[in-house]
Amino acid sequence: MNNIYSFFSNVWKELLEENRQNTAFIPFLLLLITLPISMAVNNILLGVFFLSSLLYVRKNKFVLSVTFLIPILLFVWMCVSYFWSIDLKRTLSAIPKEIALLLLPIAFMLIPTFTKEQKDKILKYYSYTMLIYVVFFLIRALIRFLITKETSVFFYHGPDNETDTGLVPRLLNAIHVSVYVSIAFFYFFIKEHKTKWEQVASILLFVFVILLSSKNIILVLVLLILIQVFFYSKIANRLRLRNLTIILILLGFIVSFSKIKERFLVEFRTNSDKSISHNVALNKSEGINNISIADAWTKEQFHPSDYFPGTAFRVYQFRMFTEFLEEDAIFWKGFGLNASLNKLLEKEKQYNLYSGYGTFNFHNQYVQNFAELGVVGFLLLLIILYINTKKAFGTKDFMHIAFAVLMISLFLTESFLWRQRGVLFFMLLYCLFNVKTRIKLEKE
């Protein structure tokens, strides 16, 4: 008990010491580590962090930075889209959710730059906090399994917000949590000299990402591990063959894991073999027709019994986007922020889809930006990602590289920035990784 008290006492002293150097340190850290908690808490802490940055209005010179101006411009463009939006109510309600694009860059142009040591400590506390969340959800799943005997409690998320039967609540979204945990995983994984506890932590975080069953994140995570081992590890040359063998065996084990294997096979069989009969339901539900990628792109009419696996549905959504480009004048300005729902519902009826498919957004951040904010919103997003990626590979900071690659990949399958937690997470790490020292800024 004394050891635990001593540990937390030392942590608190360290936090206070860092906060004396930069008053925004603790507010920023609290905002980052409480992302999986309620949005009400996130909103309050975002306000606290922004207010803490205002304390430096007179103390520090406000220096403009292109890195931070582009997200602000994107937010301004979102607000301006209200004037041509086809759904004024939805656009107006969506604007406050994107406020992190405005407040966080302004705050980072006001506060003293976090030192490298402070950045490292922020990532350390973030990673350990994610580890605590992981342990909590695993214990929760184990208790539920002992009660229900259902193995589904160890995987993904529930089917809806009310039915919380997965590893994490649907409101948190398993794919989004996979990204949070992946960043924490790399904090432990890339350490040169890991303690036994840190090795256990990295394994636990890796397994948790696998259990969340996000195909995209799993593949990118393994790819990033290979890149780190073969190109960024100091012992890469000596261990390449051994590490490659271990990783291939591990990857084979992952793909053979029944629940995860099922999610991969539904995509692979449905999308790779056009001759497969649609009457064979891969999810074993009688009367359900599984739609292939080819059909999602070319079929003239669907049936309410047609089922779209993830990849096929995203192809269908991209097809709808191309049709919108032809049918509506959205190239320059788009439909307006978060205003495409009614158009997608119209397509649902036109193509005779099962009721509910039309309520999903594009599940692709690039398409979402283009469809709702036009080519201007699309280009602003690309510039943000370019700045982030260029800085990541320029500094050779693998934590930053992992973040950049994960975001580029995630945006292909999720409209991440249209979720309040998503835009907050992205902007917090974007600002943390890309901020320059005040001396460099003043020289520029």
GROMACS .gro file of C-alpha atoms in nm:
model
  444
    1MET     CA    1   0.000   0.000   0.000
    2ASN     CA    2   0.287   0.234   0.086
    3ASN     CA    3   0.448   0.162  -0.254
    4ILE     CA    4   0.127   0.254  -0.436
    5TYR     CA    5   0.091   0.575  -0.236
    6SER     CA    6   0.455   0.662  -0.302
    7PHE     CA    7   0.411   0.599  -0.675
    8PHE     CA    8   0.107   0.824  -0.710
    9SER     CA    9   0.269   1.086  -0.491
   10ASN     CA   10   0.573   1.099  -0.720
   11VAL     CA   11   0.349   1.118  -1.028
   12TRP     CA   12   0.155   1.407  -0.880
   13LYS     CA   13   0.475   1.594  -0.790
   14GLU     CA   14   0.607   1.543  -1.143
   15LEU     CA   15   0.285   1.674  -1.295
   16LEU     CA   16   0.288   1.981  -1.072
   17GLU     CA   17   0.649   2.051  -1.162
   18GLU     CA   18   0.574   2.035  -1.535
   19ASN     CA   19   0.267   2.252  -1.487
   20ARG     CA   20   0.476   2.521  -1.318
   21GLN     CA   21   0.678   2.546  -1.639
   22ASN     CA   22   0.368   2.541  -1.860
   23THR     CA   23   0.024   2.604  -1.706
   24ALA     CA   24  -0.141   2.422  -1.998
   25PHE     CA   25   0.042   2.093  -1.931
   26ILE     CA   26  -0.208   1.930  -1.692
   27PRO     CA   27  -0.521   2.056  -1.877
   28PHE     CA   28  -0.384   1.920  -2.205
   29LEU     CA   29  -0.294   1.585  -2.049
   30LEU     CA   30  -0.633   1.551  -1.880
   31LEU     CA   31  -0.809   1.629  -2.208
   32LEU     CA   32  -0.608   1.361  -2.387
   33ILE     CA   33  -0.645   1.080  -2.134
   34THR     CA   34  -1.018   1.129  -2.077
   35LEU     CA   35  -1.116   1.082  -2.443
   36PRO     CA   36  -1.295   0.748  -2.379
   37ILE     CA   37  -1.505   0.908  -2.103
   38SER     CA   38  -1.825   1.108  -2.163
   39MET     CA   39  -1.823   1.395  -2.411
   40ALA     CA   40  -1.949   1.628  -2.138
   41VAL     CA   41  -1.617   1.578  -1.955
   42ASN     CA   42  -1.425   1.629  -2.282
   43ASN     CA   43  -1.608   1.954  -2.353
   44ILE     CA   44  -1.538   2.092  -2.005
   45LEU     CA   45  -1.169   1.999  -2.024
   46LEU     CA   46  -1.138   2.147  -2.375
   47GLY     CA   47  -1.271   2.473  -2.230
   48VAL     CA   48  -1.027   2.453  -1.937
   49PHE     CA   49  -0.731   2.392  -2.170
   50PHE     CA   50  -0.827   2.682  -2.396
   51LEU     CA   51  -0.873   2.915  -2.097
   52SER     CA   52  -0.533   2.809  -1.962
   53SER     CA   53  -0.379   2.910  -2.297
   54LEU     CA   54  -0.532   3.259  -2.268
   55LEU     CA   55  -0.315   3.319  -1.960
   56TYR     CA   56  -0.023   3.359  -2.202
   57VAL     CA   57  -0.185   3.623  -2.426
   58ARG     CA   58   0.035   3.899  -2.281
   59LYS     CA   59   0.328   3.684  -2.174
   60ASN     CA   60   0.416   3.530  -2.512
   61LYS     CA   61   0.426   3.667  -2.863
   62PHE     CA   62   0.143   3.524  -3.072
   63VAL     CA   63   0.316   3.368  -3.375
   64LEU     CA   64   0.114   3.252  -3.675
   65SER     CA   65   0.197   2.909  -3.814
   66VAL     CA   66   0.073   2.753  -4.141
   67THR     CA   67   0.059   2.420  -3.960
   68PHE     CA   68  -0.213   2.556  -3.732
   69LEU     CA   69  -0.378   2.797  -3.975
   70ILE     CA   70  -0.494   2.522  -4.214
   71PRO     CA   71  -0.717   2.344  -3.956
   72ILE     CA   72  -0.859   2.684  -3.861
   73LEU     CA   73  -0.936   2.754  -4.228
   74LEU     CA   74  -1.107   2.414  -4.252
   75PHE     CA   75  -1.327   2.504  -3.955
   76VAL     CA   76  -1.411   2.844  -4.106
   77TRP     CA   77  -1.504   2.673  -4.434
   78MET     CA   78  -1.731   2.436  -4.239
   79CYS     CA   79  -1.906   2.734  -4.081
   80VAL     CA   80  -1.941   2.917  -4.412
   81SER     CA   81  -2.097   2.604  -4.568
   82TYR     CA   82  -2.408   2.683  -4.363
   83PHE     CA   83  -2.502   2.948  -4.619
   84TRP     CA   84  -2.536   2.694  -4.902
   85SER     CA   85  -2.619   2.383  -4.698
   86ILE     CA   86  -2.913   2.171  -4.817
   87ASP     CA   87  -2.984   2.082  -4.453
   88LEU     CA   88  -2.938   2.391  -4.239
   89LYS     CA   89  -3.039   2.223  -3.913
   90ARG     CA   90  -2.787   1.938  -3.940
   91THR     CA   91  -2.508   2.174  -4.048
   92LEU     CA   92  -2.574   2.411  -3.759
   93SER     CA   93  -2.577   2.126  -3.504
   94ALA     CA   94  -2.253   1.980  -3.646
   95ILE     CA   95  -2.043   2.298  -3.629
   96PRO     CA   96  -1.990   2.292  -3.246
   97LYS     CA   97  -1.864   1.932  -3.272
   98GLU     CA   98  -1.576   2.053  -3.490
   99ILE     CA   99  -1.470   2.334  -3.255
  100ALA     CA  100  -1.142   2.154  -3.175
  101LEU     CA  101  -1.021   2.252  -3.525
  102LEU     CA  102  -1.036   2.614  -3.407
  103LEU     CA  103  -0.957   2.613  -3.035
  104LEU     CA  104  -0.662   2.373  -3.022
  105PRO     CA  105  -0.450   2.544  -3.293
  106ILE     CA  106  -0.514   2.887  -3.136
  107ALA     CA  107  -0.415   2.750  -2.794
  108PHE     CA  108  -0.092   2.604  -2.931
  109MET     CA  109   0.000   2.936  -3.090
  110LEU     CA  110  -0.040   3.099  -2.748
  111ILE     CA  111   0.114   2.861  -2.495
  112PRO     CA  112   0.487   2.802  -2.446
  113THR     CA  113   0.602   2.513  -2.663
  114PHE     CA  114   0.608   2.178  -2.487
  115THR     CA  115   0.967   2.059  -2.453
  116LYS     CA  116   1.071   1.718  -2.583
  117GLU     CA  117   1.072   1.589  -2.225
  118GLN     CA  118   0.719   1.720  -2.169
  119LYS     CA  119   0.597   1.559  -2.494
  120ASP     CA  120   0.751   1.229  -2.383
  121LYS     CA  121   0.579   1.253  -2.046
  122ILE     CA  122   0.244   1.333  -2.207
  123LEU     CA  123   0.276   1.024  -2.429
  124LYS     CA  124   0.388   0.817  -2.130
  125TYR     CA  125   0.089   0.912  -1.915
  126TYR     CA  126  -0.145   0.874  -2.212
  127SER     CA  127  -0.013   0.523  -2.284
  128TYR     CA  128  -0.039   0.408  -1.923
  129THR     CA  129  -0.392   0.547  -1.903
  130MET     CA  130  -0.490   0.355  -2.218
  131LEU     CA  131  -0.345   0.045  -2.054
  132ILE     CA  132  -0.576   0.101  -1.756
  133TYR     CA  133  -0.876   0.131  -1.991
  134VAL     CA  134  -0.770  -0.191  -2.164
  135VAL     CA  135  -0.745  -0.382  -1.837
  136PHE     CA  136  -1.087  -0.246  -1.733
  137PHE     CA  137  -1.257  -0.358  -2.056
  138LEU     CA  138  -1.090  -0.700  -2.045
  139ILE     CA  139  -1.205  -0.756  -1.684
  140ARG     CA  140  -1.553  -0.636  -1.781
  141ALA     CA  141  -1.559  -0.881  -2.074
  142LEU     CA  142  -1.444  -1.170  -1.854
  143ILE     CA  143  -1.719  -1.104  -1.599
  144ARG     CA  144  -1.979  -1.084  -1.876
  145PHE     CA  145  -1.851  -1.409  -2.025
  146LEU     CA  146  -1.880  -1.588  -1.691
  147ILE     CA  147  -2.241  -1.467  -1.669
  148THR     CA  148  -2.359  -1.508  -2.031
  149LYS     CA  149  -2.115  -1.770  -2.172
  150GLU     CA  150  -2.112  -1.559  -2.490
  151THR     CA  151  -1.768  -1.520  -2.654
  152SER     CA  152  -1.889  -1.208  -2.841
  153VAL     CA  153  -1.815  -1.004  -2.526
  154PHE     CA  154  -1.444  -1.033  -2.611
  155PHE     CA  155  -1.474  -0.880  -2.958
  156TYR     CA  156  -1.558  -0.556  -3.141
  157HIS     CA  157  -1.857  -0.352  -3.013
  158GLY     CA  158  -2.229  -0.410  -2.975
  159PRO     CA  159  -2.476  -0.377  -3.267
  160ASP     CA  160  -2.620  -0.049  -3.137
  161ASN     CA  161  -2.585   0.207  -2.857
  162GLU     CA  162  -2.848   0.034  -2.643
  163THR     CA  163  -2.713  -0.322  -2.684
  164ASP     CA  164  -2.371  -0.310  -2.519
  165THR     CA  165  -2.259  -0.668  -2.588
  166GLY     CA  166  -1.912  -0.616  -2.737
  167LEU     CA  167  -1.566  -0.561  -2.593
  168VAL     CA  168  -1.624  -0.184  -2.588
  169PRO     CA  169  -1.952   0.013  -2.605
  170ARG     CA  170  -2.079   0.100  -2.953
  171LEU     CA  171  -2.075   0.466  -2.853
  172LEU     CA  172  -1.696   0.450  -2.824
  173ASN     CA  173  -1.664   0.259  -3.154
  174ALA     CA  174  -1.421  -0.036  -3.167
  175ILE     CA  175  -1.236   0.105  -3.469
  176HIS     CA  176  -1.172   0.436  -3.298
  177VAL     CA  177  -1.059   0.269  -2.975
  178SER     CA  178  -0.822   0.056  -3.187
  179VAL     CA  179  -0.647   0.376  -3.295
  180TYR     CA  180  -0.623   0.511  -2.940
  181VAL     CA  181  -0.473   0.184  -2.817
  182SER     CA  182  -0.239   0.146  -3.118
  183ILE     CA  183  -0.066   0.475  -3.034
  184ALA     CA  184  -0.019   0.358  -2.674
  185PHE     CA  185   0.111   0.021  -2.798
  186PHE     CA  186   0.391   0.186  -2.996
  187TYR     CA  187   0.500   0.386  -2.692
  188PHE     CA  188   0.590   0.060  -2.518
  189PHE     CA  189   0.692  -0.135  -2.829
  190ILE     CA  190   0.961   0.103  -2.959
  191LYS     CA  191   1.142   0.128  -2.625
  192GLU     CA  192   1.496  -0.008  -2.662
  193HIS     CA  193   1.524  -0.142  -2.308
  194LYS     CA  194   1.187  -0.258  -2.186
  195THR     CA  195   1.120  -0.385  -1.838
  196LYS     CA  196   0.916  -0.704  -1.799
  197TRP     CA  197   0.610  -0.496  -1.711
  198GLU     CA  198   0.654  -0.285  -2.025
  199GLN     CA  199   0.683  -0.602  -2.234
  200VAL     CA  200   0.361  -0.731  -2.080
  201ALA     CA  201   0.195  -0.394  -2.144
  202SER     CA  202   0.289  -0.395  -2.514
  203ILE     CA  203   0.162  -0.753  -2.557
  204LEU     CA  204  -0.163  -0.674  -2.377
  205LEU     CA  205  -0.227  -0.364  -2.588
  206PHE     CA  206  -0.149  -0.556  -2.908
  207VAL     CA  207  -0.386  -0.837  -2.817
  208PHE     CA  208  -0.657  -0.583  -2.732
  209VAL     CA  209  -0.631  -0.426  -3.080
  210ILE     CA  210  -0.665  -0.775  -3.230
  211LEU     CA  211  -0.974  -0.847  -3.021
  212LEU     CA  212  -1.133  -0.522  -3.138
  213SER     CA  213  -1.127  -0.686  -3.482
  214SER     CA  214  -1.079  -0.379  -3.701
  215LYS     CA  215  -0.932  -0.530  -4.019
  216ASN     CA  216  -0.786  -0.203  -4.142
  217ILE     CA  217  -0.617  -0.114  -3.812
  218ILE     CA  218  -0.483  -0.468  -3.759
  219LEU     CA  219  -0.318  -0.473  -4.103
  220VAL     CA  220  -0.171  -0.123  -4.061
  221LEU     CA  221  -0.052  -0.207  -3.709
  222VAL     CA  222   0.134  -0.515  -3.835
  223LEU     CA  223   0.278  -0.313  -4.125
  224LEU     CA  224   0.403  -0.045  -3.885
  225ILE     CA  225   0.558  -0.310  -3.660
  226LEU     CA  226   0.748  -0.449  -3.960
  227ILE     CA  227   0.865  -0.101  -4.061
  228GLN     CA  228   0.981  -0.024  -3.707
  229VAL     CA  229   1.164  -0.354  -3.667
  230PHE     CA  230   1.336  -0.351  -4.006
  231PHE     CA  231   1.410   0.019  -4.053
  232TYR     CA  232   1.402   0.202  -3.720
  233SER     CA  233   1.527  -0.054  -3.469
  234LYS     CA  234   1.898  -0.034  -3.380
  235ILE     CA  235   1.924  -0.412  -3.378
  236ALA     CA  236   1.729  -0.451  -3.702
  237ASN     CA  237   2.015  -0.599  -3.909
  238ARG     CA  238   2.093  -0.875  -3.661
  239LEU     CA  239   1.735  -0.975  -3.592
  240ARG     CA  240   1.558  -0.927  -3.924
  241LEU     CA  241   1.524  -1.293  -4.012
  242ARG     CA  242   1.425  -1.401  -3.663
  243ASN     CA  243   1.178  -1.119  -3.619
  244LEU     CA  244   1.025  -1.179  -3.961
  245THR     CA  245   0.970  -1.545  -3.874
  246ILE     CA  246   0.810  -1.458  -3.540
  247ILE     CA  247   0.584  -1.192  -3.691
  248LEU     CA  248   0.468  -1.420  -3.974
  249ILE     CA  249   0.383  -1.695  -3.724
  250LEU     CA  250   0.201  -1.441  -3.507
  251LEU     CA  251   0.013  -1.302  -3.807
  252GLY     CA  252  -0.094  -1.653  -3.906
  253PHE     CA  253  -0.224  -1.709  -3.553
  254ILE     CA  254  -0.417  -1.382  -3.565
  255VAL     CA  255  -0.585  -1.458  -3.897
  256SER     CA  256  -0.677  -1.807  -3.776
  257PHE     CA  257  -0.851  -1.668  -3.466
  258SER     CA  258  -1.210  -1.767  -3.531
  259LYS     CA  259  -1.396  -1.440  -3.468
  260ILE     CA  260  -1.137  -1.229  -3.646
  261LYS     CA  261  -1.096  -1.487  -3.921
  262GLU     CA  262  -1.469  -1.468  -3.982
  263ARG     CA  263  -1.456  -1.091  -4.029
  264PHE     CA  264  -1.168  -1.123  -4.278
  265LEU     CA  265  -1.328  -1.413  -4.467
  266VAL     CA  266  -1.661  -1.235  -4.510
  267GLU     CA  267  -1.472  -0.959  -4.691
  268PHE     CA  268  -1.239  -1.188  -4.884
  269ARG     CA  269  -1.488  -1.446  -5.008
  270THR     CA  270  -1.756  -1.195  -5.091
  271ASN     CA  271  -1.523  -0.955  -5.267
  272SER     CA  272  -1.269  -1.179  -5.437
  273ASP     CA  273  -1.484  -1.446  -5.596
  274LYS     CA  274  -1.750  -1.300  -5.825
  275SER     CA  275  -1.883  -1.646  -5.908
  276ILE     CA  276  -1.987  -1.715  -5.550
  277SER     CA  277  -2.361  -1.755  -5.522
  278HIS     CA  278  -2.522  -1.471  -5.332
  279ASN     CA  279  -2.758  -1.726  -5.186
  280VAL     CA  280  -2.475  -1.855  -4.971
  281ALA     CA  281  -2.487  -1.632  -4.665
  282LEU     CA  282  -2.147  -1.616  -4.505
  283ASN     CA  283  -2.298  -1.502  -4.178
  284LYS     CA  284  -2.516  -1.816  -4.186
  285SER     CA  285  -2.841  -1.615  -4.197
  286GLU     CA  286  -3.093  -1.775  -4.432
  287GLY     CA  287  -3.228  -1.552  -4.708
  288ILE     CA  288  -2.945  -1.298  -4.682
  289ASN     CA  289  -2.754  -1.222  -5.002
  290ASN     CA  290  -2.394  -1.106  -4.961
  291ILE     CA  291  -2.302  -0.828  -5.202
  292SER     CA  292  -1.960  -0.834  -5.367
  293ILE     CA  293  -1.747  -0.531  -5.450
  294ALA     CA  294  -1.831  -0.573  -5.819
  295ASP     CA  295  -2.205  -0.573  -5.749
  296ALA     CA  296  -2.177  -0.280  -5.509
  297TRP     CA  297  -2.025  -0.077  -5.792
  298THR     CA  298  -2.234  -0.194  -6.090
  299LYS     CA  299  -2.567  -0.345  -5.983
  300GLU     CA  300  -2.864  -0.139  -6.104
  301GLN     CA  301  -3.109  -0.251  -5.835
  302PHE     CA  302  -3.068  -0.417  -5.497
  303HIS     CA  303  -3.307  -0.602  -5.267
  304PRO     CA  304  -3.382  -0.541  -4.897
  305SER     CA  305  -3.232  -0.886  -4.823
  306ASP     CA  306  -2.894  -0.782  -4.969
  307TYR     CA  307  -2.615  -0.757  -4.712
  308PHE     CA  308  -2.313  -0.529  -4.768
  309PRO     CA  309  -1.988  -0.635  -4.594
  310GLY     CA  310  -1.773  -0.342  -4.486
  311THR     CA  311  -1.561  -0.305  -4.799
  312ALA     CA  312  -1.852  -0.356  -5.038
  313PHE     CA  313  -2.058  -0.097  -4.853
  314ARG     CA  314  -1.778   0.158  -4.871
  315VAL     CA  315  -1.751   0.094  -5.246
  316TYR     CA  316  -2.127   0.148  -5.276
  317GLN     CA  317  -2.092   0.476  -5.082
  318PHE     CA  318  -1.812   0.591  -5.314
  319ARG     CA  319  -2.036   0.506  -5.608
  320MET     CA  320  -2.307   0.727  -5.460
  321PHE     CA  321  -2.052   1.008  -5.429
  322THR     CA  322  -1.961   0.984  -5.799
  323GLU     CA  323  -2.332   0.999  -5.884
  324PHE     CA  324  -2.375   1.307  -5.665
  325LEU     CA  325  -2.089   1.475  -5.853
  326GLU     CA  326  -2.273   1.414  -6.180
  327GLU     CA  327  -2.621   1.502  -6.056
  328ASP     CA  328  -2.558   1.795  -5.818
  329ALA     CA  329  -2.338   2.106  -5.828
  330ILE     CA  330  -2.119   2.003  -5.535
  331PHE     CA  331  -1.768   2.013  -5.686
  332TRP     CA  332  -1.667   2.350  -5.540
  333LYS     CA  333  -1.877   2.381  -5.224
  334GLY     CA  334  -2.042   2.044  -5.147
  335PHE     CA  335  -2.379   1.986  -4.982
  336GLY     CA  336  -2.277   2.162  -4.660
  337LEU     CA  337  -2.127   2.023  -4.339
  338ASN     CA  338  -2.305   1.702  -4.234
  339ALA     CA  339  -2.583   1.774  -4.488
  340SER     CA  340  -2.558   1.467  -4.714
  341LEU     CA  341  -2.791   1.241  -4.512
  342ASN     CA  342  -3.110   1.320  -4.705
  343LYS     CA  343  -2.930   1.260  -5.035
  344LEU     CA  344  -2.807   0.919  -4.915
  345LEU     CA  345  -3.160   0.834  -4.797
  346GLU     CA  346  -3.288   0.917  -5.144
  347LYS     CA  347  -3.035   0.676  -5.293
  348GLU     CA  348  -3.142   0.410  -5.043
  349LYS     CA  349  -3.496   0.429  -5.181
  350GLN     CA  350  -3.380   0.457  -5.541
  351TYR     CA  351  -3.173   0.138  -5.518
  352ASN     CA  352  -3.420  -0.046  -5.293
  353LEU     CA  353  -3.172  -0.107  -5.009
  354TYR     CA  354  -3.260  -0.241  -4.668
  355SER     CA  355  -3.392   0.043  -4.454
  356GLY     CA  356  -3.105   0.185  -4.250
  357TYR     CA  357  -2.819   0.178  -4.501
  358GLY     CA  358  -2.905   0.531  -4.606
  359THR     CA  359  -2.850   0.662  -4.254
  360PHE     CA  360  -2.476   0.582  -4.261
  361ASN     CA  361  -2.231   0.851  -4.362
  362PHE     CA  362  -1.971   0.787  -4.633
  363HIS     CA  363  -1.732   0.603  -4.397
  364ASN     CA  364  -1.446   0.771  -4.584
  365GLN     CA  365  -1.309   1.102  -4.459
  366TYR     CA  366  -1.177   1.206  -4.800
  367VAL     CA  367  -1.514   1.145  -4.969
  368GLN     CA  368  -1.701   1.300  -4.675
  369ASN     CA  369  -1.499   1.621  -4.706
  370PHE     CA  370  -1.544   1.638  -5.083
  371ALA     CA  371  -1.917   1.562  -5.079
  372GLU     CA  372  -2.003   1.808  -4.803
  373LEU     CA  373  -1.735   2.076  -4.832
  374GLY     CA  374  -1.641   2.049  -5.199
  375VAL     CA  375  -1.293   2.041  -5.347
  376VAL     CA  376  -1.187   2.323  -5.110
  377GLY     CA  377  -1.262   2.114  -4.801
  378PHE     CA  378  -1.100   1.812  -4.963
  379LEU     CA  379  -0.777   1.999  -5.043
  380LEU     CA  380  -0.757   2.149  -4.694
  381LEU     CA  381  -0.775   1.797  -4.550
  382LEU     CA  382  -0.499   1.676  -4.784
  383ILE     CA  383  -0.277   1.969  -4.685
  384ILE     CA  384  -0.325   1.888  -4.315
  385LEU     CA  385  -0.228   1.525  -4.374
  386TYR     CA  386   0.067   1.627  -4.593
  387ILE     CA  387   0.204   1.861  -4.325
  388ASN     CA  388   0.160   1.594  -4.059
  389THR     CA  389   0.324   1.316  -4.265
  390LYS     CA  390   0.612   1.529  -4.392
  391LYS     CA  391   0.698   1.640  -4.039
  392ALA     CA  392   0.672   1.282  -3.909
  393PHE     CA  393   0.921   1.135  -4.156
  394GLY     CA  394   1.138   1.446  -4.138
  395THR     CA  395   1.189   1.411  -3.763
  396LYS     CA  396   1.208   1.028  -3.778
  397ASP     CA  397   0.995   1.020  -3.464
  398PHE     CA  398   0.830   0.679  -3.493
  399MET     CA  399   0.542   0.769  -3.262
  400HIS     CA  400   0.462   1.055  -3.500
  401ILE     CA  401   0.507   0.827  -3.804
  402ALA     CA  402   0.268   0.571  -3.654
  403PHE     CA  403   0.012   0.844  -3.590
  404ALA     CA  404   0.044   0.982  -3.945
  405VAL     CA  405   0.014   0.643  -4.117
  406LEU     CA  406  -0.276   0.533  -3.896
  407MET     CA  407  -0.469   0.852  -3.974
  408ILE     CA  408  -0.416   0.828  -4.351
  409SER     CA  409  -0.534   0.468  -4.344
  410LEU     CA  410  -0.822   0.526  -4.104
  411PHE     CA  411  -0.959   0.809  -4.317
  412LEU     CA  412  -1.006   0.559  -4.601
  413THR     CA  413  -1.263   0.362  -4.402
  414GLU     CA  414  -1.403   0.605  -4.144
  415SER     CA  415  -1.536   0.962  -4.137
  416PHE     CA  416  -1.325   1.004  -3.824
  417LEU     CA  417  -1.330   1.384  -3.810
  418TRP     CA  418  -1.711   1.390  -3.819
  419ARG     CA  419  -1.714   1.234  -3.471
  420GLN     CA  420  -1.646   1.469  -3.181
  421ARG     CA  421  -1.402   1.231  -3.014
  422GLY     CA  422  -1.237   1.168  -3.350
  423VAL     CA  423  -1.164   1.532  -3.432
  424LEU     CA  424  -1.052   1.596  -3.074
  425PHE     CA  425  -0.811   1.301  -3.075
  426PHE     CA  426  -0.671   1.392  -3.416
  427MET     CA  427  -0.617   1.758  -3.332
  428LEU     CA  428  -0.464   1.690  -2.990
  429LEU     CA  429  -0.192   1.466  -3.136
  430TYR     CA  430  -0.161   1.674  -3.455
  431CYS     CA  431  -0.084   1.983  -3.247
  432LEU     CA  432   0.140   1.797  -3.003
  433PHE     CA  433   0.355   1.637  -3.275
  434ASN     CA  434   0.371   1.930  -3.517
  435VAL     CA  435   0.430   2.228  -3.290
  436LYS     CA  436   0.760   2.404  -3.356
  437THR     CA  437   0.978   2.571  -3.097
  438ARG     CA  438   0.898   2.938  -3.046
  439ILE     CA  439   1.251   3.037  -3.151
  440LYS     CA  440   1.209   2.871  -3.492
  441LEU     CA  441   0.866   3.025  -3.538
  442GLU     CA  442   0.996   3.375  -3.465
  443LYS     CA  443   1.283   3.329  -3.712
  444GLU     CA  444   1.037   3.226  -3.982
   0.00000   0.00000   0.00000
